[in-house]
Coordinates of C-alpha atoms and ligand atoms in Angstrom, one line a residue:
M1 CA -6.2 12.5 32.0
T2 CA -7.1 14.0 28.7
V3 CA -4.6 14.6 26.0
S4 CA -5.1 16.2 22.8
T5 CA -2.4 15.7 20.1
I6 CA -0.8 18.3 17.3
I7 CA 1.0 16.3 14.8
L8 CA 3.4 18.9 12.6
A9 CA 3.8 17.9 9.6
A10 CA 3.7 21.1 7.2
G11 CA 7.6 21.1 6.5
K12 CA 8.3 20.6 2.6
G13 CA 11.1 17.9 3.6
T14 CA 13.3 19.4 0.7
R15 CA 16.1 17.0 2.1
M16 CA 14.4 14.2 0.9
R17 CA 14.7 15.2 -2.8
S18 CA 11.5 13.9 -3.9
P19 CA 8.5 14.7 -5.5
N20 CA 6.4 13.1 -2.7
P21 CA 5.8 14.5 0.7
K22 CA 8.2 13.4 3.4
I23 CA 5.9 12.0 5.9
L24 CA 3.9 9.8 3.2
H25 CA 7.4 7.9 2.7
T26 CA 7.1 4.7 4.5
I27 CA 8.8 2.2 7.2
A28 CA 7.7 -1.1 6.9
G29 CA 5.0 -0.1 4.7
K30 CA 3.6 2.5 6.8
H31 CA 3.4 6.2 6.3
L32 CA 5.8 8.2 8.5
I33 CA 2.7 10.2 9.7
A34 CA 0.7 7.2 10.5
F35 CA 3.3 6.4 13.3
G36 CA 2.2 9.5 15.0
V37 CA -1.4 9.1 14.5
D38 CA -1.1 5.6 16.3
L39 CA 0.7 6.7 19.0
A40 CA -1.8 9.1 19.2
K41 CA -4.3 6.2 19.7
A42 CA -2.2 4.4 22.1
I43 CA -2.8 6.9 24.5
K44 CA -6.4 7.4 23.9
S45 CA -5.8 11.1 22.8
K46 CA -9.3 12.9 22.7
E47 CA -8.5 14.5 19.4
T48 CA -5.9 14.3 16.7
I49 CA -5.1 17.6 14.6
V50 CA -2.5 17.2 12.0
V51 CA -0.7 20.3 10.8
V52 CA 0.4 20.0 6.8
G53 CA 1.3 22.5 4.3
N54 CA -0.1 23.4 1.1
E55 CA 2.0 21.0 -0.8
N56 CA 1.0 17.9 1.1
E57 CA -2.6 18.7 2.1
H58 CA -4.3 16.7 -0.2
A59 CA -1.9 13.8 -0.4
T60 CA -2.1 13.4 3.7
K61 CA -6.0 13.8 3.7
V62 CA -5.7 10.9 1.3
A63 CA -3.4 8.8 3.0
L64 CA -5.4 9.3 6.5
A65 CA -8.9 8.9 5.1
G66 CA -10.5 6.8 7.5
E67 CA -8.6 7.8 10.4
K68 CA -10.3 9.9 13.4
V69 CA -8.0 13.1 12.6
K70 CA -8.5 16.9 11.8
F71 CA -6.7 19.0 9.6
C72 CA -5.1 22.3 9.7
T73 CA -3.5 24.0 7.0
Q74 CA -0.4 26.0 7.7
K75 CA 0.3 28.2 4.4
S76 CA 4.0 29.5 4.9
Q77 CA 6.1 27.5 7.3
L78 CA 7.2 30.2 9.6
G79 CA 8.4 27.9 12.2
T80 CA 7.2 25.3 14.8
G81 CA 5.5 28.1 16.9
N82 CA 3.5 29.3 14.2
A83 CA 2.1 25.8 13.3
V84 CA 1.2 25.0 16.8
K85 CA -0.6 28.4 17.0
I86 CA -2.2 27.7 13.7
A87 CA -3.6 24.5 15.0
L88 CA -4.9 25.9 18.4
D89 CA -6.6 28.9 16.3
G90 CA -8.2 26.6 14.5
I91 CA -9.4 24.0 16.7
K92 CA -10.7 24.3 20.3
I93 CA -8.6 21.9 22.1
K94 CA -10.9 20.2 24.8
A95 CA -8.2 17.9 26.6
K96 CA -6.3 19.1 29.7
Y97 CA -3.0 18.5 28.0
T98 CA -2.0 18.8 24.4
L99 CA 1.0 16.8 22.9
I100 CA 3.0 17.8 20.1
L101 CA 4.3 15.2 18.2
Y102 CA 6.2 15.7 14.9
G103 CA 5.1 13.7 11.7
D104 CA 8.8 12.4 10.8
T105 CA 9.8 11.1 14.2
P106 CA 8.1 7.8 13.9
F107 CA 9.7 5.6 16.8
I108 CA 8.4 7.6 20.1
K109 CA 6.9 5.0 22.7
N110 CA 3.6 5.0 24.2
K111 CA 5.2 4.6 27.6
T112 CA 7.7 7.6 27.0
I113 CA 4.5 9.5 26.8
K114 CA 2.9 8.2 29.8
K115 CA 6.0 9.2 31.5
M116 CA 5.6 12.8 30.5
I117 CA 1.9 12.7 31.7
S118 CA 2.9 11.8 34.6
K119 CA 5.0 14.4 35.1
A120 CA 2.1 16.7 34.1
D121 CA -0.1 15.1 36.6
R122 CA 2.8 16.4 39.0
G123 CA 2.1 19.9 38.4
F124 CA 4.6 20.7 35.6
E125 CA 3.0 22.8 32.7
F126 CA 5.5 21.8 29.8
I127 CA 7.2 18.7 29.7
F128 CA 9.9 18.3 26.6
L129 CA 11.5 15.2 25.6
G130 CA 15.3 14.8 25.5
F131 CA 17.8 12.6 25.1
D132 CA 21.6 12.2 25.7
A133 CA 23.1 12.3 22.1
R134 CA 26.1 10.2 21.5
K135 CA 27.6 12.7 19.0
K136 CA 27.5 16.4 18.0
N137 CA 24.2 17.0 16.5
S138 CA 22.4 20.3 15.6
Y139 CA 19.0 19.6 17.6
G140 CA 18.0 22.2 19.8
K141 CA 19.6 22.0 23.3
F142 CA 18.3 22.0 26.9
K143 CA 19.5 24.7 29.2
L144 CA 18.7 23.3 32.7
G145 CA 18.7 25.4 36.3
S146 CA 20.7 25.0 39.1
D147 CA 18.0 22.8 40.6
G148 CA 18.0 20.4 37.3
K149 CA 14.6 22.1 35.8
L150 CA 14.3 23.4 32.3
I151 CA 14.8 26.8 31.9
D152 CA 15.4 27.6 28.0
I153 CA 15.9 25.6 24.8
I154 CA 18.8 27.2 22.8
E155 CA 18.3 26.5 18.6
K156 CA 20.8 26.0 16.4
N157 CA 22.2 29.5 15.4
E158 CA 21.5 31.1 18.5
P159 CA 24.5 32.9 20.2
E160 CA 24.5 30.7 23.4
Y161 CA 24.3 27.4 21.2
N162 CA 27.1 24.5 22.3
S163 CA 26.5 21.8 19.7
T164 CA 28.3 19.2 22.0
N165 CA 25.9 19.8 25.0
S166 CA 24.4 16.4 25.2
L167 CA 20.9 17.1 26.1
S168 CA 19.0 17.7 22.9
N169 CA 15.9 18.2 22.1
S170 CA 13.7 15.5 20.4
G171 CA 10.9 18.4 19.8
V172 CA 8.1 16.1 21.5
L173 CA 6.0 18.2 23.9
L174 CA 3.3 17.8 26.2
A175 CA 2.1 21.3 27.8
R176 CA -1.2 22.2 29.8
S177 CA -3.5 23.2 27.1
P178 CA -4.4 26.7 28.5
T179 CA -1.3 27.7 29.2
L180 CA 0.5 26.5 25.9
A181 CA -2.8 28.5 24.1
D182 CA -2.0 31.3 26.0
L183 CA 2.0 31.6 25.7
I184 CA 2.0 30.6 21.9
Q185 CA 0.4 34.0 21.2
K186 CA 3.5 35.4 22.7
I187 CA 6.4 33.9 20.5
K188 CA 8.0 36.0 18.6
D189 CA 10.5 35.6 15.6
N190 CA 13.2 37.8 16.7
N191 CA 15.7 35.0 16.2
A192 CA 18.7 34.2 13.5
K193 CA 16.4 32.3 11.3
R194 CA 13.3 34.6 11.7
E195 CA 11.2 31.9 12.6
Y196 CA 8.4 31.2 15.4
Y197 CA 10.1 28.4 17.9
L198 CA 7.8 26.4 19.8
T199 CA 10.8 25.7 22.2
D200 CA 10.8 29.6 23.0
V201 CA 7.6 28.7 25.1
V202 CA 10.2 27.6 27.8
K203 CA 11.7 30.7 28.4
L204 CA 8.1 32.6 28.1
A205 CA 6.7 29.8 30.6
S206 CA 9.6 30.3 33.2
K207 CA 9.2 34.6 33.1
H208 CA 5.5 33.8 33.5
G209 CA 5.8 31.4 36.8
H210 CA 5.1 28.1 34.9
P211 CA 7.2 25.4 35.8
S212 CA 9.0 23.6 32.8
T213 CA 10.8 19.9 33.0
Y214 CA 11.7 17.2 30.8
V215 CA 11.8 13.4 30.3
E216 CA 15.0 11.8 28.8
C217 CA 14.6 8.6 26.5
K218 CA 17.0 6.8 24.1
E219 CA 18.5 8.6 21.4
D220 CA 16.7 6.0 19.2
E221 CA 13.2 6.7 20.0
C222 CA 14.0 10.2 18.7
I223 CA 15.3 9.6 15.3
G224 CA 13.9 11.9 12.9
V225 CA 13.9 11.1 9.1
N226 CA 15.1 13.9 6.9
S227 CA 16.8 12.3 4.1
Q228 CA 16.7 9.2 2.2
L229 CA 19.6 8.0 4.0
E230 CA 17.8 8.5 7.5
L231 CA 14.8 6.9 6.0
S232 CA 16.8 3.7 5.2
I233 CA 18.4 3.8 8.7
A234 CA 14.9 4.1 10.3
E235 CA 13.8 1.4 8.3
K236 CA 16.7 -0.9 9.6
K237 CA 16.4 -0.1 13.0
F238 CA 12.3 -1.3 12.5
Q239 CA 13.3 -4.4 10.4
D240 CA 16.1 -5.6 13.2
K241 CA 13.4 -4.8 16.0
F242 CA 10.6 -6.8 14.0
R243 CA 12.9 -9.4 13.4
E244 CA 14.1 -10.0 16.9
R245 CA 10.3 -10.0 18.2
L246 CA 9.8 -12.8 15.3
M247 CA 12.6 -15.2 16.4
A248 CA 11.8 -14.6 20.2
S249 CA 8.1 -15.7 19.4
G250 CA 9.3 -18.7 17.7
V251 CA 9.9 -17.9 14.2
S252 CA 13.1 -19.5 12.5
M253 CA 15.1 -17.6 10.1
R254 CA 18.6 -18.7 8.9
A255 CA 19.4 -15.1 7.3
P256 CA 17.0 -12.8 9.2
E257 CA 18.7 -9.7 7.6
T258 CA 17.5 -10.6 4.2
C259 CA 13.7 -11.0 5.1
F260 CA 11.7 -7.6 5.3
F261 CA 8.5 -7.4 7.0
S262 CA 5.5 -4.9 6.9
Y263 CA 4.8 -3.4 10.2
D264 CA 1.6 -5.6 10.1
T265 CA 2.8 -8.9 9.3
I266 CA 2.0 -11.6 11.7
I267 CA 4.0 -15.1 11.8
K268 CA 2.7 -17.9 14.1
A269 CA 5.9 -19.8 16.1
G270 CA 7.2 -22.9 14.2
C271 CA 7.3 -21.2 10.6
I272 CA 10.6 -21.0 8.8
I273 CA 11.1 -18.3 6.8
E274 CA 14.2 -19.1 4.3
P275 CA 16.5 -15.9 2.9
N276 CA 15.5 -13.2 0.8
V277 CA 11.5 -13.5 1.3
F278 CA 9.5 -10.0 1.2
F279 CA 6.3 -9.4 3.0
G280 CA 4.4 -6.6 2.1
K281 CA 1.1 -5.8 4.0
G282 CA -1.6 -7.9 5.1
V283 CA 0.2 -10.9 5.5
K284 CA -0.8 -13.5 8.2
I285 CA 0.7 -16.8 8.4
Q286 CA -0.4 -19.6 11.0
S287 CA 2.2 -21.8 12.7
S288 CA 4.8 -24.4 10.9
T289 CA 4.2 -23.0 7.3
I290 CA 7.8 -22.7 5.6
I291 CA 8.2 -20.0 3.2
K292 CA 11.1 -20.7 0.9
S293 CA 13.7 -18.7 -0.4
Y294 CA 13.1 -15.4 -3.0
S295 CA 9.1 -15.6 -2.4
Y296 CA 7.1 -12.1 -2.7
I297 CA 4.0 -12.3 -0.4
E298 CA 1.4 -9.5 0.2
G299 CA -2.1 -9.8 1.4
A300 CA -2.3 -13.4 2.0
H301 CA -3.5 -15.6 4.5
I302 CA -1.8 -18.9 5.2
G303 CA -2.8 -21.8 7.2
K304 CA -0.6 -24.1 9.0
H305 CA 1.8 -26.6 7.7
C306 CA 1.9 -25.3 4.2
Q307 CA 4.8 -24.9 1.9
I308 CA 5.4 -21.7 -0.1
G309 CA 8.1 -21.1 -2.7
P310 CA 11.0 -21.2 -3.4
F311 CA 10.2 -18.0 -6.0
A312 CA 6.2 -17.9 -5.0
R313 CA 4.3 -14.8 -5.7
L314 CA 1.4 -14.8 -3.2
R315 CA -0.9 -11.5 -4.0
P316 CA -3.6 -9.6 -2.2
G317 CA -6.6 -11.8 -1.5
T318 CA -4.8 -15.0 -1.5
N319 CA -6.1 -17.5 1.1
L320 CA -4.7 -20.8 1.8
S321 CA -5.9 -23.2 4.3
E322 CA -3.7 -25.8 5.9
E323 CA -0.9 -28.2 4.1
V324 CA -1.3 -26.1 0.7
K325 CA 1.4 -26.2 -1.4
I326 CA 2.5 -23.4 -3.3
G327 CA 5.7 -24.0 -5.7
N328 CA 8.2 -22.3 -7.9
F329 CA 7.1 -19.5 -10.1
V330 CA 3.3 -19.8 -9.0
E331 CA 1.5 -16.6 -8.8
V332 CA -1.8 -16.6 -6.7
K333 CA -4.1 -13.7 -6.4
N334 CA -7.5 -13.4 -4.8
A335 CA -8.1 -17.1 -4.5
T336 CA -9.0 -19.5 -1.8
L337 CA -7.5 -22.9 -1.8
A338 CA -8.6 -25.5 0.8
S339 CA -6.5 -27.8 2.5
L340 CA -3.7 -30.5 1.0
T341 CA -4.4 -28.5 -2.7
K342 CA -1.1 -28.1 -4.6
A343 CA 0.0 -25.8 -7.3
N344 CA 3.8 -26.7 -7.7
H345 CA 4.8 -25.1 -10.8
L346 CA 4.5 -22.0 -12.9
S347 CA 1.1 -21.4 -12.8
Y348 CA -1.4 -18.3 -12.4
V349 CA -4.2 -19.0 -10.1
G350 CA -6.5 -16.1 -9.9
D351 CA -9.8 -15.2 -9.0
A352 CA -10.9 -18.7 -7.7
K353 CA -11.8 -21.2 -5.2
I354 CA -10.5 -24.0 -5.2
G355 CA -11.4 -27.1 -2.9
A356 CA -9.6 -29.8 -0.5
N357 CA -6.9 -32.3 -2.0
S358 CA -7.0 -30.7 -5.5
N359 CA -3.7 -30.6 -8.0
I360 CA -3.2 -28.0 -10.3
G361 CA -0.8 -29.1 -12.6
A362 CA 2.8 -27.3 -13.9
G363 CA 1.9 -24.6 -16.5
T364 CA -2.0 -24.1 -15.1
I365 CA -3.5 -20.8 -16.2
F366 CA -6.5 -19.5 -14.8
C367 CA -7.6 -17.4 -17.4
N368 CA -9.7 -14.9 -15.5
Y369 CA -9.7 -11.6 -17.3
D370 CA -11.3 -11.1 -20.7
G371 CA -10.4 -7.5 -21.0
K372 CA -13.0 -5.9 -19.3
N373 CA -14.1 -8.3 -16.4
K374 CA -12.5 -10.1 -14.0
N375 CA -14.2 -13.7 -14.1
H376 CA -14.2 -16.4 -11.1
T377 CA -13.5 -20.1 -11.4
V378 CA -14.4 -22.9 -8.8
V379 CA -12.4 -26.1 -8.6
G380 CA -14.1 -29.0 -6.4
D381 CA -12.3 -31.3 -3.8
N382 CA -10.0 -34.1 -5.2
V383 CA -9.7 -32.5 -8.9
F384 CA -6.8 -33.6 -10.7
V385 CA -6.0 -30.4 -13.2
G386 CA -3.3 -31.8 -15.8
S387 CA -0.5 -29.7 -16.9
N388 CA -0.6 -26.8 -19.7
T389 CA -4.0 -26.2 -19.1
S390 CA -5.9 -23.0 -19.7
I391 CA -9.2 -22.4 -17.6
V392 CA -10.8 -20.0 -19.2
A393 CA -13.1 -18.3 -16.4
P394 CA -15.9 -18.0 -15.5
L395 CA -16.5 -21.5 -15.1
I396 CA -17.0 -24.4 -12.4
I397 CA -14.8 -27.9 -12.7
G398 CA -16.8 -30.2 -10.4
N399 CA -15.6 -32.4 -7.7
A400 CA -13.2 -35.4 -8.3
S401 CA -12.7 -34.8 -11.8
I402 CA -9.9 -34.8 -14.2
V403 CA -9.0 -32.2 -16.8
A404 CA -6.7 -33.7 -19.3
A405 CA -3.4 -32.0 -19.6
G406 CA -2.8 -29.4 -22.3
S407 CA -6.6 -28.5 -22.5
V408 CA -8.4 -25.6 -22.9
I409 CA -11.3 -25.3 -20.7
T410 CA -14.2 -23.1 -21.8
R411 CA -17.3 -24.8 -20.1
D412 CA -18.2 -26.3 -17.0
V413 CA -16.9 -29.9 -16.0
P414 CA -19.2 -32.1 -14.0
S415 CA -18.0 -34.0 -11.2
E416 CA -16.1 -37.2 -11.7
S417 CA -15.7 -36.7 -15.6
L418 CA -12.8 -36.3 -17.4
A419 CA -12.5 -33.3 -19.6
I420 CA -10.3 -33.2 -22.5
A421 CA -10.0 -30.1 -24.6
R422 CA -7.4 -30.2 -27.0
P423 CA -7.0 -31.3 -30.8
I424 CA -6.9 -35.3 -31.4
Q425 CA -3.5 -36.5 -32.1
Q426 CA -3.0 -37.9 -35.6
N427 CA -0.3 -40.3 -36.6
K428 CA 0.4 -40.2 -40.3
I429 CA 2.4 -43.5 -40.8
G430 CA 5.7 -42.5 -43.0
L431 CA 5.3 -39.0 -43.6
G432 CA 7.8 -37.9 -40.9
K433 CA 10.5 -39.8 -42.7
R434 CA 9.4 -38.3 -46.2
I435 CA 9.4 -34.8 -44.7
M436 CA 12.8 -35.1 -43.1
L437 CA 14.2 -36.2 -46.5
K438 CA 12.8 -33.3 -48.4
L439 CA 14.2 -31.1 -45.5
Q440 CA 17.7 -32.4 -45.8
K441 CA 17.8 -32.1 -49.4
I442 CA 16.9 -28.3 -49.0
S443 CA 19.7 -27.8 -46.4
Y444 CA 21.9 -29.9 -48.7
K445 CA 21.4 -27.5 -51.5
I446 CA 21.5 -24.2 -49.4
R447 CA 25.3 -25.7 -48.3
K448 CA 26.3 -26.0 -51.8
Ligands
LIG1 C1 13.1 21.3 15.7 C2 13.1 21.8 17.2 C3 14.6 21.6 17.7 C4 14.7 20.3 17.8 C5 14.1 19.5 16.5 C6 14.2 17.9 16.5 C7 12.1 24.1 17.1 C8 12.2 25.5 16.9 N1 13.1 23.4 16.9 O1 14.2 21.8 15.1 O2 14.8 22.1 19.1 O3 15.8 19.6 18.3 O4 13.1 20.2 15.7 O5 13.9 17.2 15.3 O6 11.2 23.5 17.4 N2 7.1 21.9 10.9 C9 5.9 22.5 10.7 N3 5.7 23.9 10.5 C10 6.9 24.7 10.5 C11 8.0 24.3 10.7 C12 8.0 23.2 10.8 O7 4.8 21.6 10.5 O8 6.7 26.0 10.2 C13 7.2 20.7 11.2 C14 8.3 20.1 10.4 O9 7.1 19.3 9.2 C15 8.6 18.7 11.3 C16 8.6 19.4 12.7 O10 7.9 20.4 12.5 O11 7.9 17.9 11.5 C17 10.0 19.9 12.9 O12 10.4 21.0 12.4 P1 11.6 21.1 11.5 O13 12.0 22.4 10.5 O14 12.7 19.9 11.5 O15 12.7 21.6 13.2 P2 14.2 21.9 13.4 O16 14.5 23.0 12.8 O17 14.9 20.6 13.1
LIG2 CA1 13.9 18.2 11.8

C-alpha cells in the first residue's frame, strides 16, 4: 500500500481577519498545517505536497523547513479541483493512492485514513470522508445511490443542495492516483461559484465507471478552522483531550481547565499541576514533581520530585535534576541545576551550570549579558550564594564556597572560600543623631 499526500492550503483564510496566513495559526503551539504534515507521516506517505498560494508561500516554507515536503504554488484560487490539478501537474505522484487533506482541518485521525485505504484496497477508486452533522451547515452533501454508494457531492449554492441532509463532506479524499490524474483534467467550472470543484470527480467517476464510496467519522474529527472563534474552539478541544490523557496517565490537576499545554508536553505520573499553569513548547517533566500556580514553563526539562513556583518562569534550555526547588518570581534560562539545588525567591539564573545542593539566595542575579555577548557562569556543589548578589559572568564559583549577601562578584571564587565583594560597613558614632536633629529643624522651618 503506497500513498502520496496533497495538502490543500492555498486559500486566503480571509475570515481569520489576520495579516498572518491561516494555516500558520497554531493549536497548542503547533501550526495548523503541521497537523496535516504529521498525519501524512503517520500513514507513511511516500511524498507530501503542500499547495500554497502567493500570499502564504514564503511563510509556509519557512514554517515547514526541515520537513520532507514539496511545495506547489496555486497563483489564483480557482477551487479545490484546480489546486489538486496543479499539484498533480507539478509533481509526478509515484504512489498507488493519493490522499487529499486540507491545511485547516487538524484533527483527522490516522485510523480513519487507514479505514479509507482498506476501502480502496477493496476496489473503490474514490473514497471521501463524511460525517453526520448535528446541525445545519454549509458543507458539501453526499448524494447516495440506491445501493448506498456515493454518486455525487452537492455543493452549497447548487440547485440540488439541501443543507439539512446530514451526511456532510469533510473534504478529505483518498483516490486511486492514475484515475484521479485523469479525471481532474475533466473538471469544469460551470457552477454557481465558477470554481473547479474537486468534489465533481464523483460524478465524473460514476460516468466513467469508477466506483466511489465514503467512510464516516465523528463530526469532531472533521472540524475546520475558518475564523478566530473556530480556532479557539479547536484549541479547546485539543486542550480538553490533552488534559484527559494526562490525568488518565496519573497526573493530578485540581483545575485542569485552567492549565494549558503544548502538543509536545510530556508530564510523567505522580506530578501535580496546580491551577493556572502554562506550558509552552518543549517541556518534559519526570514523575512526582509539583508545579505550583501561575508558573510559565517552556523548553524546560524537569527531573523527579522538584518543586516549581508559584509564579516561576522557566525558559528554554532550563534543565533541572531531581529535587530542585525554584520558587516565586524566579526566572531560569539556559541553565542546568543539579539535584537538591534551590533558587527560591526573586532571582534570575541565566546561562549557568549549578552543581548539587547549592543555594541561590533571594534576589541573586546572574548578570549574563554585557550588552554584546551572553556569558556563562559555573557554580559548584554545596555553594551558598547570599541574598541580593550579582554574579557578573563569565566566572566560576568553586565547590563549597560562600558568597556573602549583597556582593557583586566579578572574579572567580576558589572552592571552599568566602567571597565578600561589597563596601565595608562603617559605624560613625553619634553622627546619626546629629543628622536627625538637623533634618528635623529643616522640616520645622518648612512647617512654619
Ligand atoms: C470544500 C468542499 C466541500 C466540503 C468542505 C469542507 C469542494 C468544492 N468543496 O468546500 O464539499 O464540505 O470543503 O470544509 O471541494 N483551497 C485551495 N485552493 C483553492 C480553494 C481551496 O488550496 O483554490 C484549499 C483551502 O485553503 C482549504 C481547502 O482547500 O484548505 C478547502 O477550501 P474551502 O474554500 O474552505 O472549501 P469549501 O468551499 O469550504
Ligand atoms: Ca472551508
